[in-house]
């Protein structure tokens, strides 16, 4: 059987009749896919030849898409190495005959809640970049990498026209050569007809580079600001979509975004400094801001004479091309003000007009009692079985079983144990499981022993959030409920005792922090009337009061912020459970 590589080479060397061409293009498309080519590579190298020989762009795209039928557009830019094109093939592939241009993606605000988690995960984004997108309402569609324009060979001229003055001088070179070539911007921008030939001469296995700032000012240059106009940043260790997520969410003042032809998007950031001192100050601010948001940039990118990827040439058979121009803030000064007013990690102002329809309600945890992201307070007399009641609730939620007569939805629960030894805690859990006919050894029930741990309430909240995030990333557990027992124990350590302020407010701050960082429902218990401030702030409160004259008989009362008030009813304490 003929090898895929041989089919490709034969196709590129052979002249076909119009009747033969369609069948041969489909055949070579399948071979290219087998060789690991992306659809874009095949469209450029194989489709370019087919278009040169008479097929319309629509026919070429339809045939190649049938050949690549199992490959979706979202994977067209996967970082798999394309088969190297023979020099003759690169020369034959006519860029001007490519498919219709796709305009660069533009930032467009979304209504709150419209960015789905599935969309973000499909783009390979992590927690931090997803939070950036959510906070600044960036459409994930704006993170897809557009195809090169039909006239992508002119991308260098487009970049020069935007970024430089016509009488300035720039330097460029093929990557693996030591010496750069100097050229007036006007000599490139003004040679529209010859630009394709110029660009083809710079194609190489390693691509071509251009200095990010002019190397000689124009006739009217009164200072040296032309030396300190731009800095180029990227992070090849991140996915292409994740890099775009940062550039857009951080509102970077970008003159241009360039696909490097490998695994990176380079952003030409407007620095606009008048001299080297100001340039260094602005670079320090830029790098510090990026670093604080988790975007690491190589220190070599600080140099105003850095060489960046030149658009309009081939790098090992793949295009270096413009993704977009003039995106983000207008200039560095405007961006710095935006950072100081907006990028502080705190919530941004939202408009009611952002949401044309009310968003879906948070997922229900306990019917008519508790939703995700809410605070639930269980109150009962001292030594009446509150801890066992919380453990019983947690086990019910794990299995989706009723609790106090209300149905629950099955979810992972994280129980924060501040009071019991591990042995006593697990024995109680198994006792409850045996009484209910439920296996206490369920993986949906997680627990964190913090008895004797000296953490402040805020440190406790941060630790819980960190453990939940780690469990989601590494252990495939998605905790939706956090149970804290007892909440008063958080205050009984040296770190907490040194805090000033009301204990009630300190505890509520811890609860709010856990909810803000995790989106979980937080459940805890206290004695009746022990923490009236927590009771007033809770979304749901269940209170048990002894019935006079009744042995182990209690009256249940429930008040809820988002559900109808519960009618009073009675329950019995039959160790180890409350039974309605």
Coordinates of C-alpha atoms in Angstrom, one line a residue:
X1 CA 0.0 0.0 0.0
X2 CA 1.3 3.4 -0.9
X3 CA 2.6 5.4 2.1
X4 CA 0.9 8.7 3.1
X5 CA 4.2 10.6 2.7
X6 CA 4.5 9.3 -0.9
X7 CA 0.9 10.2 -1.7
X8 CA 1.6 13.8 -0.5
X9 CA 4.9 14.1 -2.5
X10 CA 3.3 12.7 -5.7
X11 CA 0.3 15.1 -5.4
X12 CA 2.6 18.1 -5.0
X13 CA 4.7 17.2 -8.0
X14 CA 1.9 16.1 -10.4
X15 CA -0.3 18.2 -12.7
X16 CA -3.9 16.8 -12.8
X17 CA -6.8 17.4 -15.1
X18 CA -9.9 19.0 -13.6
X19 CA -11.7 15.7 -13.5
X20 CA -8.8 14.0 -11.6
X21 CA -8.1 16.8 -9.2
X22 CA -11.1 16.4 -6.9
X23 CA -10.4 12.7 -6.3
X24 CA -6.7 13.2 -5.8
X25 CA -7.3 16.1 -3.4
X26 CA -9.5 14.0 -1.2
X27 CA -7.0 11.2 -1.3
X28 CA -4.0 13.4 -0.3
X29 CA -6.2 15.1 2.4
X30 CA -6.6 11.7 4.1
X31 CA -2.9 11.1 3.7
X32 CA -2.1 14.4 5.3
X33 CA -4.4 13.7 8.2
X34 CA -2.7 10.3 8.7
X35 CA 0.7 12.1 8.7
X36 CA -0.4 14.4 11.5
X37 CA -1.1 17.6 9.5
X38 CA -3.6 20.0 10.8
X39 CA -6.5 21.1 8.6
X40 CA -5.0 24.6 8.3
X41 CA -1.7 23.1 7.1
X42 CA -3.4 20.9 4.5
X43 CA -5.6 23.9 3.3
X44 CA -2.5 26.0 2.9
X45 CA -0.1 23.6 1.1
X46 CA -2.4 21.1 -0.6
X47 CA -5.4 23.4 -1.1
X48 CA -3.2 26.1 -2.5
X49 CA -2.0 23.8 -5.3
X50 CA -5.5 22.7 -6.0
X51 CA -6.8 26.3 -6.2
X52 CA -3.9 27.1 -8.5
X53 CA -5.0 24.3 -10.8
X54 CA -8.6 25.5 -11.1
X55 CA -10.6 24.4 -8.1
X56 CA -12.7 27.1 -6.4
X57 CA -11.9 27.9 -2.7
X58 CA -15.3 26.5 -1.7
X59 CA -14.7 23.2 -3.5
X60 CA -11.2 22.9 -1.9
X61 CA -12.6 23.5 1.6
X62 CA -15.5 21.0 1.2
X63 CA -13.2 18.2 -0.1
X64 CA -10.6 18.7 2.6
X65 CA -13.2 18.9 5.3
X66 CA -14.6 15.6 4.2
X67 CA -11.1 14.1 4.3
X68 CA -10.6 15.6 7.8
X69 CA -14.2 14.7 8.9
X70 CA -13.1 13.6 12.4
X71 CA -11.2 16.8 13.1
X72 CA -13.2 19.8 14.4
X73 CA -12.1 23.4 14.1
X74 CA -11.4 23.7 17.8
X75 CA -8.5 21.2 17.3
X76 CA -7.1 22.7 14.1
X77 CA -4.4 24.5 15.9
X78 CA -3.2 21.7 18.2
X79 CA 0.4 21.8 18.8
X80 CA 1.3 18.7 16.8
X81 CA 4.2 19.1 14.4
X82 CA 3.2 19.3 10.8
X83 CA 5.0 17.3 8.2
X84 CA 7.8 19.5 6.8
X85 CA 7.0 20.8 3.4
X86 CA 9.5 20.2 0.6
X87 CA 11.0 23.5 -0.7
X88 CA 9.3 23.1 -4.0
X89 CA 5.9 22.6 -2.3
X90 CA 6.4 25.9 -0.3
X91 CA 7.1 27.7 -3.5
X92 CA 4.1 26.2 -5.3
X93 CA 1.6 27.0 -2.6
X94 CA 0.2 30.3 -3.6
X95 CA -0.9 32.3 -0.4
X96 CA -3.1 34.7 -2.3
X97 CA -5.4 31.9 -3.3
X98 CA -6.2 30.9 0.3
X99 CA -9.7 30.6 1.7
X100 CA -11.6 33.8 2.4
X101 CA -10.1 35.9 5.2
X102 CA -11.3 35.6 8.7
X103 CA -11.3 38.9 10.6
X104 CA -9.4 39.0 13.9
X105 CA -11.5 38.3 17.0
X106 CA -12.6 41.4 18.9
X107 CA -13.4 41.6 22.6
X108 CA -17.1 41.7 23.1
X109 CA -18.8 41.9 26.6
X110 CA -21.1 39.0 27.6
X111 CA -24.1 39.0 29.8
X112 CA -23.3 37.7 33.3
X113 CA -23.2 34.0 33.5
X114 CA -23.1 33.3 29.7
X115 CA -19.5 31.9 29.7
X116 CA -20.0 28.2 30.3
X117 CA -17.4 26.1 32.1
X118 CA -17.4 23.6 29.3
X119 CA -16.3 26.3 26.8
X120 CA -13.4 27.3 29.0
X121 CA -12.2 23.8 29.7
X122 CA -12.3 23.0 26.0
X123 CA -9.9 25.9 25.5
X124 CA -7.4 24.4 28.0
X125 CA -7.8 27.3 30.5
X126 CA -6.9 26.9 34.2
X127 CA -8.6 28.3 37.2
X128 CA -6.8 31.6 37.2
X129 CA -7.4 32.4 33.5
X130 CA -11.0 31.3 33.8
X131 CA -11.5 33.7 36.7
X132 CA -10.1 36.5 34.6
X133 CA -12.5 35.8 31.8
X134 CA -15.5 35.5 34.2
X135 CA -14.5 38.8 36.0
X136 CA -14.1 40.8 32.8
X137 CA -16.8 39.0 30.9
X138 CA -14.7 38.0 27.9
X139 CA -16.4 35.9 25.3
X140 CA -14.5 32.6 24.9
X141 CA -15.2 32.8 21.1
X142 CA -12.8 35.8 21.1
X143 CA -10.1 33.4 22.1
X144 CA -10.2 31.2 19.0
X145 CA -7.2 31.7 16.8
X146 CA -8.4 33.1 13.4
X147 CA -7.0 31.8 10.2
X148 CA -4.6 33.9 8.2
X149 CA -6.2 36.4 5.9
X150 CA -6.1 35.7 2.1
X151 CA -3.4 38.3 1.7
X152 CA -1.4 37.2 4.8
X153 CA 1.9 37.7 2.9
X154 CA 1.2 41.5 3.3
X155 CA 0.9 41.2 7.1
X156 CA 4.4 42.7 7.6
X157 CA 3.4 45.8 5.6
X158 CA 0.2 46.1 7.7
X159 CA 2.2 45.9 10.9
X160 CA 4.8 48.5 9.8
X161 CA 2.0 50.8 8.7
X162 CA 0.4 50.6 12.1
X163 CA 3.5 50.6 14.3
X164 CA 6.1 52.8 12.6
X165 CA 6.5 56.0 10.7
X166 CA 7.3 55.7 7.0
X167 CA 10.7 57.5 7.3
X168 CA 11.9 55.3 10.1
X169 CA 14.3 52.4 9.7
X170 CA 13.6 48.8 10.9
X171 CA 15.8 45.7 11.0
X172 CA 14.8 42.1 10.2
X173 CA 16.5 38.8 9.5
X174 CA 16.0 35.1 9.0
X175 CA 16.1 33.5 12.5
X176 CA 19.2 31.4 12.1
X177 CA 21.4 34.0 10.5
X178 CA 23.7 36.4 12.4
X179 CA 23.2 39.6 10.5
X180 CA 20.1 41.7 10.2
X181 CA 19.0 43.8 7.2
X182 CA 18.1 47.5 7.6
X183 CA 15.3 49.0 5.5
X184 CA 13.2 52.1 5.4
X185 CA 9.6 51.4 6.3
X186 CA 8.4 53.2 3.2
X187 CA 10.4 50.8 1.0
X188 CA 8.3 47.9 2.3
X189 CA 4.9 49.5 2.9
X190 CA 5.0 51.1 -0.6
X191 CA 5.9 48.0 -2.5
X192 CA 2.5 46.3 -2.6
X193 CA 3.1 44.3 -5.8
X194 CA 6.5 42.9 -4.8
X195 CA 5.7 42.2 -1.1
X196 CA 4.8 38.5 -1.7
X197 CA 8.1 37.8 -3.4
X198 CA 10.0 39.6 -0.6
X199 CA 8.2 37.6 2.1
X200 CA 8.8 34.3 0.3
X201 CA 12.5 35.0 0.2
X202 CA 12.5 35.1 4.0
X203 CA 10.7 31.7 4.5
X204 CA 12.9 29.3 6.4
X205 CA 12.8 26.4 8.8
X206 CA 13.2 28.8 11.8
X207 CA 11.2 31.7 10.4
X208 CA 12.1 35.4 10.4
X209 CA 12.4 38.1 13.0
X210 CA 12.0 41.9 13.2
X211 CA 13.2 44.3 15.8
X212 CA 10.3 45.5 17.9
X213 CA 11.4 49.2 17.8
X214 CA 12.9 51.3 15.0
X215 CA 16.7 51.3 14.7
X216 CA 16.7 54.8 13.2
X217 CA 14.3 57.7 13.7
X218 CA 12.7 59.8 11.0
X219 CA 13.7 63.2 9.9
X220 CA 11.3 64.9 12.4
X221 CA 12.4 62.8 15.4
X222 CA 13.2 65.4 18.1
X223 CA 14.0 62.8 20.8
X224 CA 14.7 59.1 21.0
X225 CA 11.2 57.9 21.8
X226 CA 11.2 55.8 18.6
X227 CA 13.6 53.5 20.4
X228 CA 11.2 52.8 23.2
X229 CA 7.8 52.5 21.6
X230 CA 7.0 48.8 22.1
X231 CA 7.8 45.7 24.1
X232 CA 6.8 42.2 22.9
X233 CA 5.6 39.6 25.4
X234 CA 4.5 36.0 25.2
X235 CA 4.5 32.8 27.2
X236 CA 5.1 29.7 25.0
X237 CA 4.4 27.4 28.0
X238 CA 0.7 28.4 27.8
X239 CA -1.8 27.3 25.3
X240 CA -2.6 29.9 22.5
X241 CA -6.1 30.4 23.8
X242 CA -4.9 31.0 27.4
X243 CA -2.4 33.6 26.2
X244 CA -5.2 35.4 24.4
X245 CA -7.3 35.2 27.5
X246 CA -4.7 37.0 29.5
X247 CA -4.1 39.7 26.8
X248 CA -7.8 40.4 26.5
X249 CA -8.8 40.1 30.1
X250 CA -5.9 42.3 31.2
X251 CA -6.8 44.9 28.7
X252 CA -3.2 45.1 27.4
X253 CA -2.6 48.1 25.0
X254 CA -1.6 45.9 22.0
X255 CA -0.6 47.4 18.7
X256 CA -0.6 43.9 17.2
X257 CA -1.0 40.2 18.1
X258 CA 1.2 37.9 16.0
X259 CA 0.9 34.1 15.7
X260 CA 4.5 32.9 15.9
X261 CA 3.9 29.8 13.7
X262 CA 4.7 27.6 16.7
X263 CA 3.0 27.5 20.0
X264 CA 2.8 31.2 21.0
X265 CA 1.0 34.5 20.4
X266 CA 3.2 37.5 20.7
X267 CA 1.7 40.8 21.9
X268 CA 3.2 44.1 20.8
X269 CA 2.5 46.1 23.9
X270 CA 2.5 49.9 23.5
X271 CA 5.1 51.3 26.0
X272 CA 5.4 54.8 24.5
X273 CA 8.4 56.0 26.6
X274 CA 10.4 59.1 25.9
X275 CA 13.7 57.7 27.1
X276 CA 15.3 54.6 28.5
X277 CA 14.6 55.5 32.1
X278 CA 10.9 55.9 31.5
X279 CA 10.9 52.7 29.3
X280 CA 12.5 50.7 32.2
X281 CA 9.9 52.1 34.7
X282 CA 7.0 51.1 32.5
X283 CA 8.5 47.7 31.7
X284 CA 8.8 47.1 35.4
X285 CA 5.2 48.0 36.0
X286 CA 4.1 45.8 33.0
X287 CA 6.1 42.7 34.1
X288 CA 5.0 43.1 37.8
X289 CA 1.4 43.3 36.8
X290 CA 1.6 40.3 34.5
X291 CA 3.5 38.3 37.1
X292 CA 0.9 39.1 39.8
X293 CA -1.8 37.6 37.5
X294 CA 0.2 34.4 36.9
X295 CA 1.6 35.3 33.4
X296 CA 5.4 34.8 33.5
X297 CA 7.4 36.6 30.9
X298 CA 11.1 35.9 30.1
X299 CA 13.4 38.6 31.3
X300 CA 14.9 39.0 27.8
X301 CA 11.6 40.5 26.6
X302 CA 12.5 43.6 28.6
X303 CA 15.1 44.8 25.9
X304 CA 13.9 47.5 23.5
X305 CA 16.1 45.9 20.8
X306 CA 14.4 42.5 21.1
X307 CA 13.7 40.6 17.9
X308 CA 10.2 39.3 17.6
X309 CA 8.4 37.1 15.1
X310 CA 7.9 38.8 11.7
X311 CA 4.4 38.2 10.2
X312 CA 4.1 37.3 6.6
X313 CA 6.6 34.5 6.4
X314 CA 6.7 30.7 6.8
X315 CA 8.4 29.1 9.8
X316 CA 9.0 25.4 9.0
X317 CA 6.0 25.4 6.7
X318 CA 3.7 27.2 9.1
X319 CA 2.6 30.8 8.8
X320 CA 3.7 33.6 11.1
X321 CA 0.8 36.0 10.7
X322 CA -1.3 38.8 12.3
X323 CA -4.1 37.7 14.5
X324 CA -5.3 41.2 15.3
X325 CA -4.3 44.9 15.6
X326 CA -5.2 47.8 18.0
X327 CA -6.7 45.8 20.8
X328 CA -7.1 46.7 24.5
X329 CA -6.4 50.1 26.1
X330 CA -5.4 52.9 23.7
X331 CA -2.0 53.6 25.3
X332 CA 0.2 52.7 28.3
X333 CA -1.0 55.6 30.5
X334 CA -4.7 54.6 30.0
X335 CA -3.9 51.0 30.7
X336 CA -2.0 51.8 33.9
X337 CA -5.0 53.8 35.2
X338 CA -7.2 50.8 34.3
X339 CA -5.0 48.5 36.3
X340 CA -5.0 50.7 39.3
X341 CA -8.8 51.1 39.3
X342 CA -9.9 47.7 38.1
X343 CA -7.2 45.0 38.6
X344 CA -7.2 44.8 42.4
X345 CA -8.8 41.3 42.7
X346 CA -12.1 42.9 44.0
X347 CA -15.5 42.7 42.3
X348 CA -16.2 45.1 39.4
X349 CA -19.4 47.1 39.0
X350 CA -21.9 45.3 36.9
X351 CA -25.0 46.7 35.1
X352 CA -28.5 45.3 35.3
X353 CA -28.6 45.7 31.5
X354 CA -25.9 43.1 31.2
X355 CA -28.5 40.4 31.8
X356 CA -31.6 40.5 29.6
X357 CA -33.1 37.5 31.4
X358 CA -32.7 36.4 35.0
X359 CA -29.9 33.9 35.4
X360 CA -30.6 30.3 36.4
X361 CA -30.8 29.8 40.1
X362 CA -27.9 28.1 41.9
X363 CA -28.2 24.3 42.2
X364 CA -30.4 23.1 45.0
X365 CA -28.6 21.1 47.8
X366 CA -31.6 20.5 50.2
X367 CA -35.0 21.1 48.8
X368 CA -36.6 24.3 50.1
X369 CA -33.7 24.8 52.5
X370 CA -30.3 25.3 50.8
X371 CA -28.7 26.1 47.5
X372 CA -25.0 26.3 46.4
X373 CA -23.3 29.4 47.6
X374 CA -25.5 29.9 50.6
X375 CA -24.9 29.9 54.4
X376 CA -26.9 27.4 56.5
X377 CA -27.0 27.6 60.3
X378 CA -28.3 24.8 62.5
X379 CA -29.2 25.8 66.1
X380 CA -30.0 23.5 69.0
X381 CA -29.5 23.4 72.8
X382 CA -26.0 22.4 74.2
X383 CA -25.2 18.7 74.1
X384 CA -28.3 17.9 72.1
X385 CA -26.6 16.1 69.2
X386 CA -25.8 19.0 66.8
X387 CA -22.5 17.4 65.6
X388 CA -24.3 14.1 64.8
X389 CA -27.0 16.1 63.0
X390 CA -24.5 17.8 60.8
X391 CA -22.8 14.5 60.1
X392 CA -26.2 13.0 59.3
X393 CA -26.9 15.9 56.9
X394 CA -23.6 15.4 55.2
X395 CA -24.2 11.7 54.7
X396 CA -27.7 12.4 53.3
X397 CA -26.3 14.8 50.8
X398 CA -23.6 12.3 49.7
X399 CA -26.3 9.8 48.8
X400 CA -29.1 12.1 47.8
X401 CA -31.3 10.9 50.7
X402 CA -33.9 12.8 52.7
X403 CA -32.8 14.9 55.7
X404 CA -35.4 16.2 58.2
X405 CA -38.1 15.3 55.6
X406 CA -36.6 17.3 52.8
X407 CA -35.0 15.7 49.7
X408 CA -31.4 16.4 48.8
X409 CA -29.3 16.3 45.7
X410 CA -26.3 14.0 45.6
X411 CA -23.1 16.1 46.0
X412 CA -19.6 15.8 47.4
X413 CA -19.4 17.1 50.9
X414 CA -16.3 18.3 52.8
X415 CA -16.6 18.1 56.6
X416 CA -14.2 20.3 58.6
X417 CA -13.7 18.6 62.0
X418 CA -12.4 21.0 64.7
X419 CA -13.6 18.9 67.7
X420 CA -13.1 15.2 67.6
X421 CA -10.2 12.9 67.2
X422 CA -10.0 11.1 63.9
X423 CA -10.9 7.8 65.5
X424 CA -14.0 9.1 67.3
X425 CA -15.1 11.0 64.1
X426 CA -14.9 7.9 61.9
X427 CA -16.6 5.8 64.5
X428 CA -19.6 8.2 64.6
X429 CA -19.8 8.3 60.9
X430 CA -19.9 4.5 60.6
X431 CA -22.5 4.4 63.5
X432 CA -24.7 6.7 61.5
X433 CA -24.2 4.7 58.3
X434 CA -25.1 1.4 59.9
X435 CA -28.3 2.9 61.5
X436 CA -29.4 4.2 58.1
X437 CA -28.3 1.3 56.0
X438 CA -25.8 3.5 54.1
X439 CA -22.1 2.7 53.5
X440 CA -20.1 5.3 55.5
X441 CA -17.0 4.6 53.3
X442 CA -18.3 6.7 50.5
X443 CA -15.8 8.7 48.4
X444 CA -18.2 11.5 48.3
X445 CA -17.7 12.3 52.0
X446 CA -14.4 14.1 52.6
X447 CA -13.1 15.4 55.9
X448 CA -10.4 17.7 57.0
X449 CA -9.1 17.4 60.6
X450 CA -8.2 20.8 61.9
X451 CA -8.4 20.1 65.7
X452 CA -5.4 21.8 67.3
X453 CA -4.4 23.7 64.2
X454 CA -3.5 27.3 65.0
X455 CA -5.0 29.2 62.0
X456 CA -6.9 32.5 62.0
X457 CA -10.4 32.4 60.5
X458 CA -9.2 34.0 57.3
X459 CA -6.3 31.5 57.0
X460 CA -8.8 28.7 57.7
X461 CA -11.0 29.9 54.8
X462 CA -8.0 30.1 52.5
X463 CA -6.8 26.6 53.5
X464 CA -10.3 25.1 52.9
X465 CA -10.5 26.8 49.4
X466 CA -7.0 25.6 48.5
X467 CA -7.9 22.0 49.5
X468 CA -11.1 22.1 47.5
X469 CA -9.3 23.4 44.4
X470 CA -6.6 20.8 44.7
X471 CA -9.2 18.0 45.1
X472 CA -11.0 19.2 42.0
X473 CA -7.7 19.3 39.9
X474 CA -6.0 16.2 41.2
X475 CA -8.6 13.9 42.7
X476 CA -11.7 14.4 40.6
X477 CA -13.8 15.6 43.6
X478 CA -16.1 18.6 43.2
X479 CA -17.1 19.6 46.7
X480 CA -20.3 21.7 46.8
X481 CA -21.0 21.7 50.5
X482 CA -18.6 22.6 53.4
X483 CA -19.7 21.6 56.9
X484 CA -17.8 23.3 59.8
X485 CA -18.1 21.7 63.2
X486 CA -18.0 23.5 65.6
X487 CA -17.6 27.0 64.2
X488 CA -16.8 28.4 67.6
X489 CA -13.6 26.3 67.7
X490 CA -12.1 28.6 65.1
X491 CA -11.8 31.4 67.7
X492 CA -10.1 29.2 70.4
X493 CA -6.5 29.4 69.3
X494 CA -3.7 32.0 69.9
X495 CA -3.9 33.5 66.4
X496 CA -7.6 34.1 66.6
X497 CA -7.5 35.4 70.2
X498 CA -5.1 38.2 69.1
X499 CA -7.6 39.5 66.6
X500 CA -9.6 42.7 67.3
X501 CA -13.2 43.0 66.5
X502 CA -16.5 41.2 67.1
X503 CA -16.1 37.4 67.1
X504 CA -19.5 37.2 65.3
X505 CA -18.2 39.4 62.5
X506 CA -14.9 37.5 62.3
X507 CA -16.7 34.2 61.9
X508 CA -19.0 35.6 59.3
X509 CA -16.1 37.0 57.3
X510 CA -14.6 33.4 57.3
X511 CA -17.9 32.0 56.0
X512 CA -18.2 34.7 53.3
X513 CA -14.6 34.1 52.2
X514 CA -15.2 30.3 51.8
X515 CA -18.3 31.0 49.7
X516 CA -16.5 33.6 47.6
X517 CA -13.5 31.4 46.9
X518 CA -15.3 28.1 46.3
X519 CA -18.9 28.8 45.4
X520 CA -19.9 26.1 48.0
X521 CA -22.7 26.1 50.5
X522 CA -21.4 26.5 54.0
X523 CA -23.2 24.7 56.9
X524 CA -22.4 25.0 60.6
X525 CA -24.1 24.6 64.0
X526 CA -24.2 26.6 67.2
X527 CA -26.2 26.7 70.4
X528 CA -29.5 28.6 70.4
X529 CA -29.0 32.3 70.7
X530 CA -25.2 31.9 70.8
X531 CA -24.4 33.9 67.7
X532 CA -27.4 36.2 66.8
X533 CA -25.2 38.0 64.2
X534 CA -24.6 34.8 62.3
X535 CA -28.4 34.0 62.6
X536 CA -29.3 37.3 61.1
X537 CA -26.8 36.8 58.2
X538 CA -27.6 33.2 57.4
X539 CA -29.6 32.4 54.3
X540 CA -31.2 29.4 56.1
X541 CA -31.7 28.8 59.8
X542 CA -33.1 25.6 61.4
X543 CA -33.7 25.9 65.2
X544 CA -34.6 23.0 67.5
X545 CA -36.2 23.8 70.9
X546 CA -37.1 21.3 73.6
X547 CA -40.8 20.5 74.0
X548 CA -41.8 21.0 77.6
X549 CA -42.6 17.7 79.2
X550 CA -41.4 15.6 76.2
X551 CA -38.4 13.4 76.7
X552 CA -35.9 14.0 73.8
X553 CA -38.7 15.7 71.9
X554 CA -37.9 18.9 70.0
X555 CA -39.9 21.5 67.9
X556 CA -38.3 22.4 64.6
X557 CA -38.6 26.0 63.2
X558 CA -37.1 27.1 59.9
X559 CA -36.6 30.5 58.4
X560 CA -35.2 31.1 55.0
X561 CA -34.2 34.0 52.9
X562 CA -35.1 32.4 49.6
X563 CA -37.6 29.7 50.5
X564 CA -41.1 29.8 52.2
X565 CA -41.0 29.7 56.0
X566 CA -41.2 26.2 57.4
X567 CA -44.3 25.3 59.5
X568 CA -43.4 24.2 63.0
X569 CA -43.2 20.5 63.5
X570 CA -41.8 18.0 66.0
X571 CA -38.9 15.6 65.9
X572 CA -37.4 13.0 68.3
X573 CA -33.8 12.5 69.3
X574 CA -33.2 8.7 69.1
X575 CA -29.4 8.3 69.3
X576 CA -27.6 8.9 67.0
X577 CA -30.2 10.8 64.9
X578 CA -33.1 13.3 64.9
X579 CA -36.1 11.7 63.4
X580 CA -39.1 13.7 62.0

